[in-house]
Amino acid sequence: MSDNEKQVMVNSLRAYLANLVRGALIGTAEIVPGVSGGTIALVTGIYEALIGSAGHLLSALRLAVADVPRGAGFSRASAEFRRVRWDVVLPALIGLVCAALIAAKLLEPVLHDHPVSSRAVFFGLVLASLWVPISMIGGRWRASEIVTAVLVAALAFGLTSLPPTSVSPNPLLVALAAAVAVCALVLPGVSGSFFLLSFGLYETTISALNDRDLGYIATFALGAVIGLSLFVKLLQWLLEHRRRITLVVMTGIMAGCLRALWPWQSEQRELLAPSDGVGVTVLFFLLGVALVTAVLVIEHLALRNRPTDDEPTERISRVG
């Protein structure tokens, strides 16, 4: 084996491990109420690669279903399959599933026993993450864009102010909740776990993961696939044809959803004034900011050593 071949193998292994870790971070975020897996995908630099791959995969499945019965073969479907970034998707998916299972065990007692400190970390993480869509937009914001972002943020603020509900789970409700919650993998700033809280299914879903309730998990997965298939193509089109305004809306959603992560709030999500332990809470908030800042700095240093012939706004699609 030549030195060049060895170097290619080493680089491929590094990319695989890096995407495995990115997927693990996304999976961990999906277990945390108020934290968006899409936001983590943005911060770690694989968001557009995942969205694009999901779109091509769905197109491949649709073409296979349409072409095979009428004898047209797999040629069109195969072409779409080949456009999927499997080098990103497969390791990220493995990391996501493994991390979600582990985080369901580890984070549940932490969130229950230390809610204020946990929300402080997540508040800092999401606040610092606002830089990602803002930097992707680039240039000066027009007045209409500022107004749009403010209105969207106000809407997200209002929705995250709604008190949680408690309902008895049934297959239809579980599938519906999953279809809505999966938007967190597609839309930065939207928390899938937060939607499950709103449906009153968060603890039930965590318990199902921990208890390996295959019936519940299969129903949830079916709903997630349906929701993803309905939503991902729309977002892919928006990012390709209405990129700037889509990112403006994403920024507003992320800003408005910060309301759900205010450290001091009641069980009914009423905002409370800071109480005891403010200093410690601020330190946890700064920890969240520092974590995202470190990721962004690492990403910047990594991108500086890569080819620069892509469009500036495409920077987050370059991975590993």
mmCIF file of C-alpha atoms in Angstrom:
data_model
loop_
_atom_site.group_PDB
_atom_site.id
_atom_site.type_symbol
_atom_site.label_atom_id
_atom_site.label_comp_id
_atom_site.label_asym_id
_atom_site.label_seq_id
_atom_site.Cartn_x
_atom_site.Cartn_y
_atom_site.Cartn_z
ATOM 1 C CA MET A 1 0.000 0.000 0.000
ATOM 2 C CA SER A 2 1.418 3.374 -1.038
ATOM 3 C CA ASP A 3 1.784 6.348 1.289
ATOM 4 C CA ASN A 4 -1.042 8.144 -0.545
ATOM 5 C CA GLU A 5 -3.378 5.209 -0.083
ATOM 6 C CA LYS A 6 -2.507 5.032 3.603
ATOM 7 C CA GLN A 7 -3.196 8.750 3.978
ATOM 8 C CA VAL A 8 -6.561 8.399 2.227
ATOM 9 C CA MET A 9 -7.475 5.531 4.563
ATOM 10 C CA VAL A 10 -6.481 7.534 7.637
ATOM 11 C CA ASN A 11 -8.466 10.564 6.456
ATOM 12 C CA SER A 12 -11.517 8.377 5.747
ATOM 13 C CA LEU A 13 -11.306 6.855 9.222
ATOM 14 C CA ARG A 14 -11.016 10.299 10.802
ATOM 15 C CA ALA A 15 -14.034 11.524 8.836
ATOM 16 C CA TYR A 16 -16.053 8.465 9.848
ATOM 17 C CA LEU A 17 -15.219 8.917 13.539
ATOM 18 C CA ALA A 18 -15.917 12.660 13.350
ATOM 19 C CA ASN A 19 -19.363 12.053 11.854
ATOM 20 C CA LEU A 20 -19.990 9.328 14.429
ATOM 21 C CA VAL A 21 -19.339 11.884 17.183
ATOM 22 C CA ARG A 22 -21.506 14.482 15.429
ATOM 23 C CA GLY A 23 -24.350 11.989 15.271
ATOM 24 C CA ALA A 24 -23.872 11.191 18.947
ATOM 25 C CA LEU A 25 -24.168 14.872 19.820
ATOM 26 C CA ILE A 26 -27.378 15.137 17.789
ATOM 27 C CA GLY A 27 -28.791 12.030 19.471
ATOM 28 C CA THR A 28 -27.968 13.405 22.903
ATOM 29 C CA ALA A 29 -29.651 16.712 22.017
ATOM 30 C CA GLU A 30 -32.800 14.888 20.933
ATOM 31 C CA ILE A 31 -33.235 13.557 24.471
ATOM 32 C CA VAL A 32 -32.940 17.012 26.053
ATOM 33 C CA PRO A 33 -36.159 19.094 26.175
ATOM 34 C CA GLY A 34 -35.630 22.514 24.626
ATOM 35 C CA VAL A 35 -32.501 21.544 22.681
ATOM 36 C CA SER A 36 -32.786 20.958 18.942
ATOM 37 C CA GLY A 37 -30.994 18.162 17.158
ATOM 38 C CA GLY A 38 -31.150 20.365 14.074
ATOM 39 C CA THR A 39 -29.283 23.086 15.954
ATOM 40 C CA ILE A 40 -26.528 20.633 16.884
ATOM 41 C CA ALA A 41 -26.385 19.472 13.254
ATOM 42 C CA LEU A 42 -25.912 23.108 12.233
ATOM 43 C CA VAL A 43 -23.208 23.741 14.815
ATOM 44 C CA THR A 44 -21.287 20.576 13.967
ATOM 45 C CA GLY A 45 -21.434 21.290 10.246
ATOM 46 C CA ILE A 46 -23.468 18.388 8.812
ATOM 47 C CA TYR A 47 -26.930 19.943 8.655
ATOM 48 C CA GLU A 48 -27.222 20.507 4.912
ATOM 49 C CA ALA A 49 -25.487 17.216 4.110
ATOM 50 C CA LEU A 50 -28.120 15.395 6.171
ATOM 51 C CA ILE A 51 -31.027 17.375 4.727
ATOM 52 C CA GLY A 52 -29.836 16.877 1.169
ATOM 53 C CA SER A 53 -29.233 13.166 1.719
ATOM 54 C CA ALA A 54 -32.653 12.696 3.288
ATOM 55 C CA GLY A 55 -34.239 14.383 0.279
ATOM 56 C CA HIS A 56 -32.376 12.154 -2.189
ATOM 57 C CA LEU A 57 -33.247 9.039 -0.164
ATOM 58 C CA LEU A 58 -36.939 9.904 -0.136
ATOM 59 C CA SER A 59 -36.816 10.621 -3.863
ATOM 60 C CA ALA A 60 -35.154 7.249 -4.445
ATOM 61 C CA LEU A 61 -37.869 5.429 -2.524
ATOM 62 C CA ARG A 62 -40.606 7.324 -4.361
ATOM 63 C CA LEU A 63 -39.065 6.571 -7.758
ATOM 64 C CA ALA A 64 -38.616 2.908 -6.856
ATOM 65 C CA VAL A 65 -42.278 2.619 -5.899
ATOM 66 C CA ALA A 66 -43.345 4.408 -9.098
ATOM 67 C CA ASP A 67 -40.968 2.757 -11.600
ATOM 68 C CA VAL A 68 -40.657 -0.883 -10.545
ATOM 69 C CA PRO A 69 -44.368 -1.857 -10.827
ATOM 70 C CA ARG A 70 -44.526 -0.566 -14.401
ATOM 71 C CA GLY A 71 -41.277 -2.274 -15.420
ATOM 72 C CA ALA A 72 -39.118 0.856 -15.619
ATOM 73 C CA GLY A 73 -36.429 -0.645 -13.393
ATOM 74 C CA PHE A 74 -34.280 0.915 -10.658
ATOM 75 C CA SER A 75 -32.182 3.257 -12.789
ATOM 76 C CA ARG A 76 -33.715 6.529 -11.598
ATOM 77 C CA ALA A 77 -33.946 5.327 -8.002
ATOM 78 C CA SER A 78 -30.322 4.129 -8.080
ATOM 79 C CA ALA A 79 -29.180 7.527 -9.312
ATOM 80 C CA GLU A 80 -30.854 9.179 -6.303
ATOM 81 C CA PHE A 81 -29.400 6.578 -3.899
ATOM 82 C CA ARG A 82 -25.906 7.368 -5.183
ATOM 83 C CA ARG A 83 -26.413 11.056 -4.391
ATOM 84 C CA VAL A 84 -26.933 10.288 -0.686
ATOM 85 C CA ARG A 85 -23.906 11.205 1.445
ATOM 86 C CA TRP A 86 -23.611 7.744 2.963
ATOM 87 C CA ASP A 87 -20.194 8.633 4.403
ATOM 88 C CA VAL A 88 -22.029 11.182 6.571
ATOM 89 C CA VAL A 89 -25.433 9.563 7.046
ATOM 90 C CA LEU A 90 -24.417 6.091 8.209
ATOM 91 C CA PRO A 91 -21.921 7.030 10.957
ATOM 92 C CA ALA A 92 -24.129 9.925 12.090
ATOM 93 C CA LEU A 93 -27.143 7.612 12.334
ATOM 94 C CA ILE A 94 -25.178 5.009 14.297
ATOM 95 C CA GLY A 95 -23.898 7.665 16.684
ATOM 96 C CA LEU A 96 -27.370 9.195 17.023
ATOM 97 C CA VAL A 97 -29.095 5.932 17.984
ATOM 98 C CA CYS A 98 -26.388 4.807 20.412
ATOM 99 C CA ALA A 99 -26.154 8.211 22.100
ATOM 100 C CA ALA A 100 -29.938 8.555 22.399
ATOM 101 C CA LEU A 101 -30.164 5.216 24.190
ATOM 102 C CA ILE A 102 -27.323 6.114 26.554
ATOM 103 C CA ALA A 103 -28.571 9.676 27.148
ATOM 104 C CA ALA A 104 -32.056 8.388 27.988
ATOM 105 C CA LYS A 105 -30.464 6.516 30.878
ATOM 106 C CA LEU A 106 -28.058 9.215 32.033
ATOM 107 C CA LEU A 107 -29.851 12.511 31.455
ATOM 108 C CA GLU A 108 -33.277 11.675 32.845
ATOM 109 C CA PRO A 109 -32.195 11.748 36.526
ATOM 110 C CA VAL A 110 -29.981 14.805 35.939
ATOM 111 C CA LEU A 111 -32.825 16.779 34.368
ATOM 112 C CA HIS A 112 -35.152 15.702 37.162
ATOM 113 C CA ASP A 113 -32.766 16.441 40.063
ATOM 114 C CA HIS A 114 -31.081 19.587 38.672
ATOM 115 C CA PRO A 115 -33.608 21.328 36.376
ATOM 116 C CA VAL A 116 -32.316 24.880 36.912
ATOM 117 C CA SER A 117 -28.667 24.067 36.214
ATOM 118 C CA SER A 118 -29.596 21.882 33.235
ATOM 119 C CA ARG A 119 -31.729 24.578 31.622
ATOM 120 C CA ALA A 120 -28.981 27.136 32.245
ATOM 121 C CA VAL A 121 -26.496 25.042 30.267
ATOM 122 C CA PHE A 122 -28.992 24.520 27.453
ATOM 123 C CA PHE A 123 -29.923 28.224 27.420
ATOM 124 C CA GLY A 124 -26.292 29.151 26.917
ATOM 125 C CA LEU A 125 -25.860 26.486 24.253
ATOM 126 C CA VAL A 126 -28.842 27.596 22.155
ATOM 127 C CA LEU A 127 -28.117 31.318 22.637
ATOM 128 C CA ALA A 128 -24.578 30.902 21.338
ATOM 129 C CA SER A 129 -25.906 28.724 18.499
ATOM 130 C CA LEU A 130 -27.832 31.711 17.119
ATOM 131 C CA TRP A 131 -24.558 32.763 15.530
ATOM 132 C CA VAL A 132 -24.757 29.808 13.132
ATOM 133 C CA PRO A 133 -27.825 30.793 11.037
ATOM 134 C CA ILE A 134 -26.940 34.494 11.391
ATOM 135 C CA SER A 135 -23.477 33.897 9.930
ATOM 136 C CA MET A 136 -24.960 31.747 7.163
ATOM 137 C CA ILE A 137 -27.235 34.619 6.123
ATOM 138 C CA GLY A 138 -24.307 37.012 5.766
ATOM 139 C CA GLY A 139 -24.402 40.710 4.911
ATOM 140 C CA ARG A 140 -26.691 43.351 6.362
ATOM 141 C CA TRP A 141 -30.241 42.400 7.286
ATOM 142 C CA ARG A 142 -33.035 44.252 5.528
ATOM 143 C CA ALA A 143 -35.765 45.853 7.631
ATOM 144 C CA SER A 144 -38.317 43.297 6.397
ATOM 145 C CA GLU A 145 -36.026 40.451 7.515
ATOM 146 C CA ILE A 146 -35.645 41.923 10.980
ATOM 147 C CA VAL A 147 -39.429 42.287 11.297
ATOM 148 C CA THR A 148 -39.921 38.706 10.096
ATOM 149 C CA ALA A 149 -37.411 37.339 12.605
ATOM 150 C CA VAL A 150 -39.026 39.286 15.451
ATOM 151 C CA LEU A 151 -42.542 38.109 14.551
ATOM 152 C CA VAL A 152 -41.417 34.484 14.253
ATOM 153 C CA ALA A 153 -39.561 34.754 17.573
ATOM 154 C CA ALA A 154 -42.702 36.149 19.214
ATOM 155 C CA LEU A 155 -44.761 33.250 17.836
ATOM 156 C CA ALA A 156 -42.223 30.693 19.068
ATOM 157 C CA PHE A 157 -42.140 32.454 22.454
ATOM 158 C CA GLY A 158 -45.909 32.164 22.709
ATOM 159 C CA LEU A 159 -45.987 28.502 21.715
ATOM 160 C CA THR A 160 -43.303 27.573 24.228
ATOM 161 C CA SER A 161 -45.334 29.377 26.913
ATOM 162 C CA LEU A 162 -48.189 26.889 26.616
ATOM 163 C CA PRO A 163 -48.575 24.717 29.719
ATOM 164 C CA PRO A 164 -47.787 21.000 29.350
ATOM 165 C CA THR A 165 -50.609 18.550 28.889
ATOM 166 C CA SER A 166 -51.045 15.044 30.222
ATOM 167 C CA VAL A 167 -52.784 12.428 28.085
ATOM 168 C CA SER A 168 -53.034 8.658 27.856
ATOM 169 C CA PRO A 169 -50.867 7.475 24.959
ATOM 170 C CA ASN A 170 -52.442 5.561 22.063
ATOM 171 C CA PRO A 171 -50.823 4.480 18.761
ATOM 172 C CA LEU A 172 -52.380 7.298 16.734
ATOM 173 C CA LEU A 173 -51.288 9.968 19.218
ATOM 174 C CA VAL A 174 -47.800 8.483 19.509
ATOM 175 C CA ALA A 175 -47.388 8.454 15.715
ATOM 176 C CA LEU A 176 -48.693 12.029 15.443
ATOM 177 C CA ALA A 177 -46.370 13.247 18.192
ATOM 178 C CA ALA A 178 -43.416 11.558 16.488
ATOM 179 C CA ALA A 179 -44.319 13.113 13.119
ATOM 180 C CA VAL A 180 -44.236 16.562 14.726
ATOM 181 C CA ALA A 181 -41.200 15.922 16.932
ATOM 182 C CA VAL A 182 -39.060 14.705 14.036
ATOM 183 C CA CYS A 183 -39.083 18.295 12.762
ATOM 184 C CA ALA A 184 -36.328 18.837 15.327
ATOM 185 C CA LEU A 185 -34.002 16.826 13.098
ATOM 186 C CA VAL A 186 -34.921 19.047 10.164
ATOM 187 C CA LEU A 187 -35.560 22.500 11.594
ATOM 188 C CA PRO A 188 -32.910 24.087 13.835
ATOM 189 C CA GLY A 189 -34.289 25.680 16.970
ATOM 190 C CA VAL A 190 -37.185 23.235 17.317
ATOM 191 C CA SER A 191 -36.887 20.696 20.121
ATOM 192 C CA GLY A 192 -38.395 17.282 19.506
ATOM 193 C CA SER A 193 -38.369 16.463 23.207
ATOM 194 C CA PHE A 194 -40.139 19.737 23.899
ATOM 195 C CA PHE A 195 -42.955 18.714 21.546
ATOM 196 C CA LEU A 196 -43.191 15.400 23.376
ATOM 197 C CA LEU A 197 -43.508 17.335 26.631
ATOM 198 C CA SER A 198 -46.329 19.344 25.085
ATOM 199 C CA PHE A 199 -48.085 16.128 24.048
ATOM 200 C CA GLY A 200 -47.505 14.690 27.531
ATOM 201 C CA LEU A 201 -45.439 11.848 26.086
ATOM 202 C CA TYR A 202 -41.869 12.765 27.050
ATOM 203 C CA GLU A 203 -41.542 10.560 30.124
ATOM 204 C CA THR A 204 -43.480 7.768 28.395
ATOM 205 C CA THR A 205 -41.087 7.857 25.437
ATOM 206 C CA ILE A 206 -37.992 7.914 27.669
ATOM 207 C CA SER A 207 -39.359 4.946 29.612
ATOM 208 C CA ALA A 208 -40.096 3.091 26.360
ATOM 209 C CA LEU A 209 -36.483 3.576 25.249
ATOM 210 C CA ASN A 210 -35.105 2.454 28.588
ATOM 211 C CA ASP A 211 -37.473 -0.551 28.776
ATOM 212 C CA ARG A 212 -36.963 -1.466 25.077
ATOM 213 C CA ASP A 213 -40.721 -1.325 24.448
ATOM 214 C CA LEU A 214 -40.513 -2.416 20.796
ATOM 215 C CA GLY A 215 -44.205 -1.824 20.074
ATOM 216 C CA TYR A 216 -44.079 1.780 21.227
ATOM 217 C CA ILE A 217 -40.712 2.374 19.548
ATOM 218 C CA ALA A 218 -41.976 0.936 16.223
ATOM 219 C CA THR A 219 -45.086 3.139 16.324
ATOM 220 C CA PHE A 220 -42.966 6.176 17.140
ATOM 221 C CA ALA A 221 -40.518 5.347 14.326
ATOM 222 C CA LEU A 222 -43.365 4.977 11.814
ATOM 223 C CA GLY A 223 -44.739 8.393 12.738
ATOM 224 C CA ALA A 224 -41.260 9.921 12.501
ATOM 225 C CA VAL A 225 -40.718 8.483 9.009
ATOM 226 C CA ILE A 226 -44.083 9.830 7.840
ATOM 227 C CA GLY A 227 -43.371 13.277 9.290
ATOM 228 C CA LEU A 228 -39.885 13.367 7.815
ATOM 229 C CA SER A 229 -41.088 12.331 4.364
ATOM 230 C CA LEU A 230 -43.706 15.092 4.348
ATOM 231 C CA PHE A 231 -41.436 17.857 5.644
ATOM 232 C CA VAL A 232 -37.887 17.272 4.470
ATOM 233 C CA LYS A 233 -38.520 17.882 0.751
ATOM 234 C CA LEU A 234 -40.207 21.193 1.534
ATOM 235 C CA LEU A 235 -37.298 22.398 3.643
ATOM 236 C CA GLN A 236 -34.797 21.183 1.060
ATOM 237 C CA TRP A 237 -36.595 23.236 -1.593
ATOM 238 C CA LEU A 238 -36.690 26.282 0.684
ATOM 239 C CA LEU A 239 -32.949 26.068 1.386
ATOM 240 C CA GLU A 240 -32.226 25.798 -2.336
ATOM 241 C CA HIS A 241 -34.625 28.474 -3.611
ATOM 242 C CA ARG A 242 -35.485 30.705 -0.616
ATOM 243 C CA ARG A 243 -32.337 30.253 1.421
ATOM 244 C CA ARG A 244 -32.001 33.689 3.001
ATOM 245 C CA ILE A 245 -35.563 34.104 4.271
ATOM 246 C CA THR A 246 -35.568 30.472 5.457
ATOM 247 C CA LEU A 247 -32.493 31.138 7.585
ATOM 248 C CA VAL A 248 -34.085 34.355 8.892
ATOM 249 C CA VAL A 249 -37.106 32.333 10.023
ATOM 250 C CA MET A 250 -34.817 29.725 11.601
ATOM 251 C CA THR A 251 -33.057 32.460 13.541
ATOM 252 C CA GLY A 252 -36.383 33.758 14.847
ATOM 253 C CA ILE A 253 -37.509 30.281 15.877
ATOM 254 C CA MET A 254 -34.292 29.616 17.764
ATOM 255 C CA ALA A 255 -34.491 32.982 19.535
ATOM 256 C CA GLY A 256 -38.127 32.490 20.527
ATOM 257 C CA CYS A 257 -37.532 28.945 21.762
ATOM 258 C CA LEU A 258 -35.027 30.286 24.297
ATOM 259 C CA ARG A 259 -38.074 31.031 26.428
ATOM 260 C CA ALA A 260 -38.478 27.292 27.081
ATOM 261 C CA LEU A 261 -34.955 27.171 28.534
ATOM 262 C CA TRP A 262 -35.198 30.026 31.022
ATOM 263 C CA PRO A 263 -33.646 28.391 34.121
ATOM 264 C CA TRP A 264 -36.268 29.559 36.614
ATOM 265 C CA GLN A 265 -39.805 28.450 35.722
ATOM 266 C CA SER A 266 -42.644 26.544 37.295
ATOM 267 C CA GLU A 267 -43.975 23.136 36.268
ATOM 268 C CA GLN A 268 -46.627 25.016 34.271
ATOM 269 C CA ARG A 269 -43.835 26.918 32.432
ATOM 270 C CA GLU A 270 -44.479 30.229 34.184
ATOM 271 C CA LEU A 271 -41.337 32.349 34.142
ATOM 272 C CA LEU A 272 -39.964 33.081 37.609
ATOM 273 C CA ALA A 273 -37.468 35.627 38.880
ATOM 274 C CA PRO A 274 -33.928 34.379 39.618
ATOM 275 C CA SER A 275 -33.742 32.824 43.079
ATOM 276 C CA ASP A 276 -31.002 31.167 45.132
ATOM 277 C CA GLY A 277 -27.819 30.021 43.457
ATOM 278 C CA VAL A 278 -27.766 32.706 40.770
ATOM 279 C CA GLY A 279 -23.973 32.685 40.604
ATOM 280 C CA VAL A 280 -23.784 28.941 40.035
ATOM 281 C CA THR A 281 -26.573 29.114 37.459
ATOM 282 C CA VAL A 282 -24.695 31.820 35.556
ATOM 283 C CA LEU A 283 -21.612 29.621 35.527
ATOM 284 C CA PHE A 284 -23.610 26.781 33.990
ATOM 285 C CA PHE A 285 -24.992 29.235 31.418
ATOM 286 C CA LEU A 286 -21.450 30.321 30.538
ATOM 287 C CA LEU A 287 -20.474 26.668 30.252
ATOM 288 C CA GLY A 288 -23.146 26.198 27.578
ATOM 289 C CA VAL A 289 -21.891 29.276 25.712
ATOM 290 C CA ALA A 290 -18.301 28.040 25.979
ATOM 291 C CA LEU A 291 -19.189 24.600 24.604
ATOM 292 C CA VAL A 292 -20.772 25.997 21.444
ATOM 293 C CA THR A 293 -18.033 28.612 21.059
ATOM 294 C CA ALA A 294 -15.419 25.863 21.215
ATOM 295 C CA VAL A 295 -17.254 23.870 18.534
ATOM 296 C CA LEU A 296 -17.492 26.928 16.274
ATOM 297 C CA VAL A 297 -13.796 27.742 16.733
ATOM 298 C CA ILE A 298 -12.811 24.151 15.946
ATOM 299 C CA GLU A 299 -15.046 24.187 12.878
ATOM 300 C CA HIS A 300 -13.528 27.484 11.720
ATOM 301 C CA LEU A 301 -9.985 26.164 12.094
ATOM 302 C CA ALA A 302 -10.900 22.971 10.249
ATOM 303 C CA LEU A 303 -12.589 24.810 7.388
ATOM 304 C CA ARG A 304 -9.608 27.131 7.014
ATOM 305 C CA ASN A 305 -7.518 24.154 5.905
ATOM 306 C CA ARG A 306 -10.045 22.910 3.355
ATOM 307 C CA PRO A 307 -10.540 23.901 -0.290
ATOM 308 C CA THR A 308 -12.359 27.211 -0.639
ATOM 309 C CA ASP A 309 -13.885 26.848 -4.090
ATOM 310 C CA ASP A 310 -17.397 26.281 -2.655
ATOM 311 C CA GLU A 311 -19.848 29.111 -2.189
ATOM 312 C CA PRO A 312 -19.434 30.839 1.204
ATOM 313 C CA THR A 313 -22.989 29.993 2.231
ATOM 314 C CA GLU A 314 -22.342 26.323 1.610
ATOM 315 C CA ARG A 315 -19.757 26.073 4.384
ATOM 316 C CA ILE A 316 -21.800 23.895 6.717
ATOM 317 C CA SER A 317 -22.296 21.221 4.082
ATOM 318 C CA ARG A 318 -18.566 20.501 3.983
ATOM 319 C CA VAL A 319 -17.770 17.805 6.489
ATOM 320 C CA GLY A 320 -15.100 15.441 7.741
#
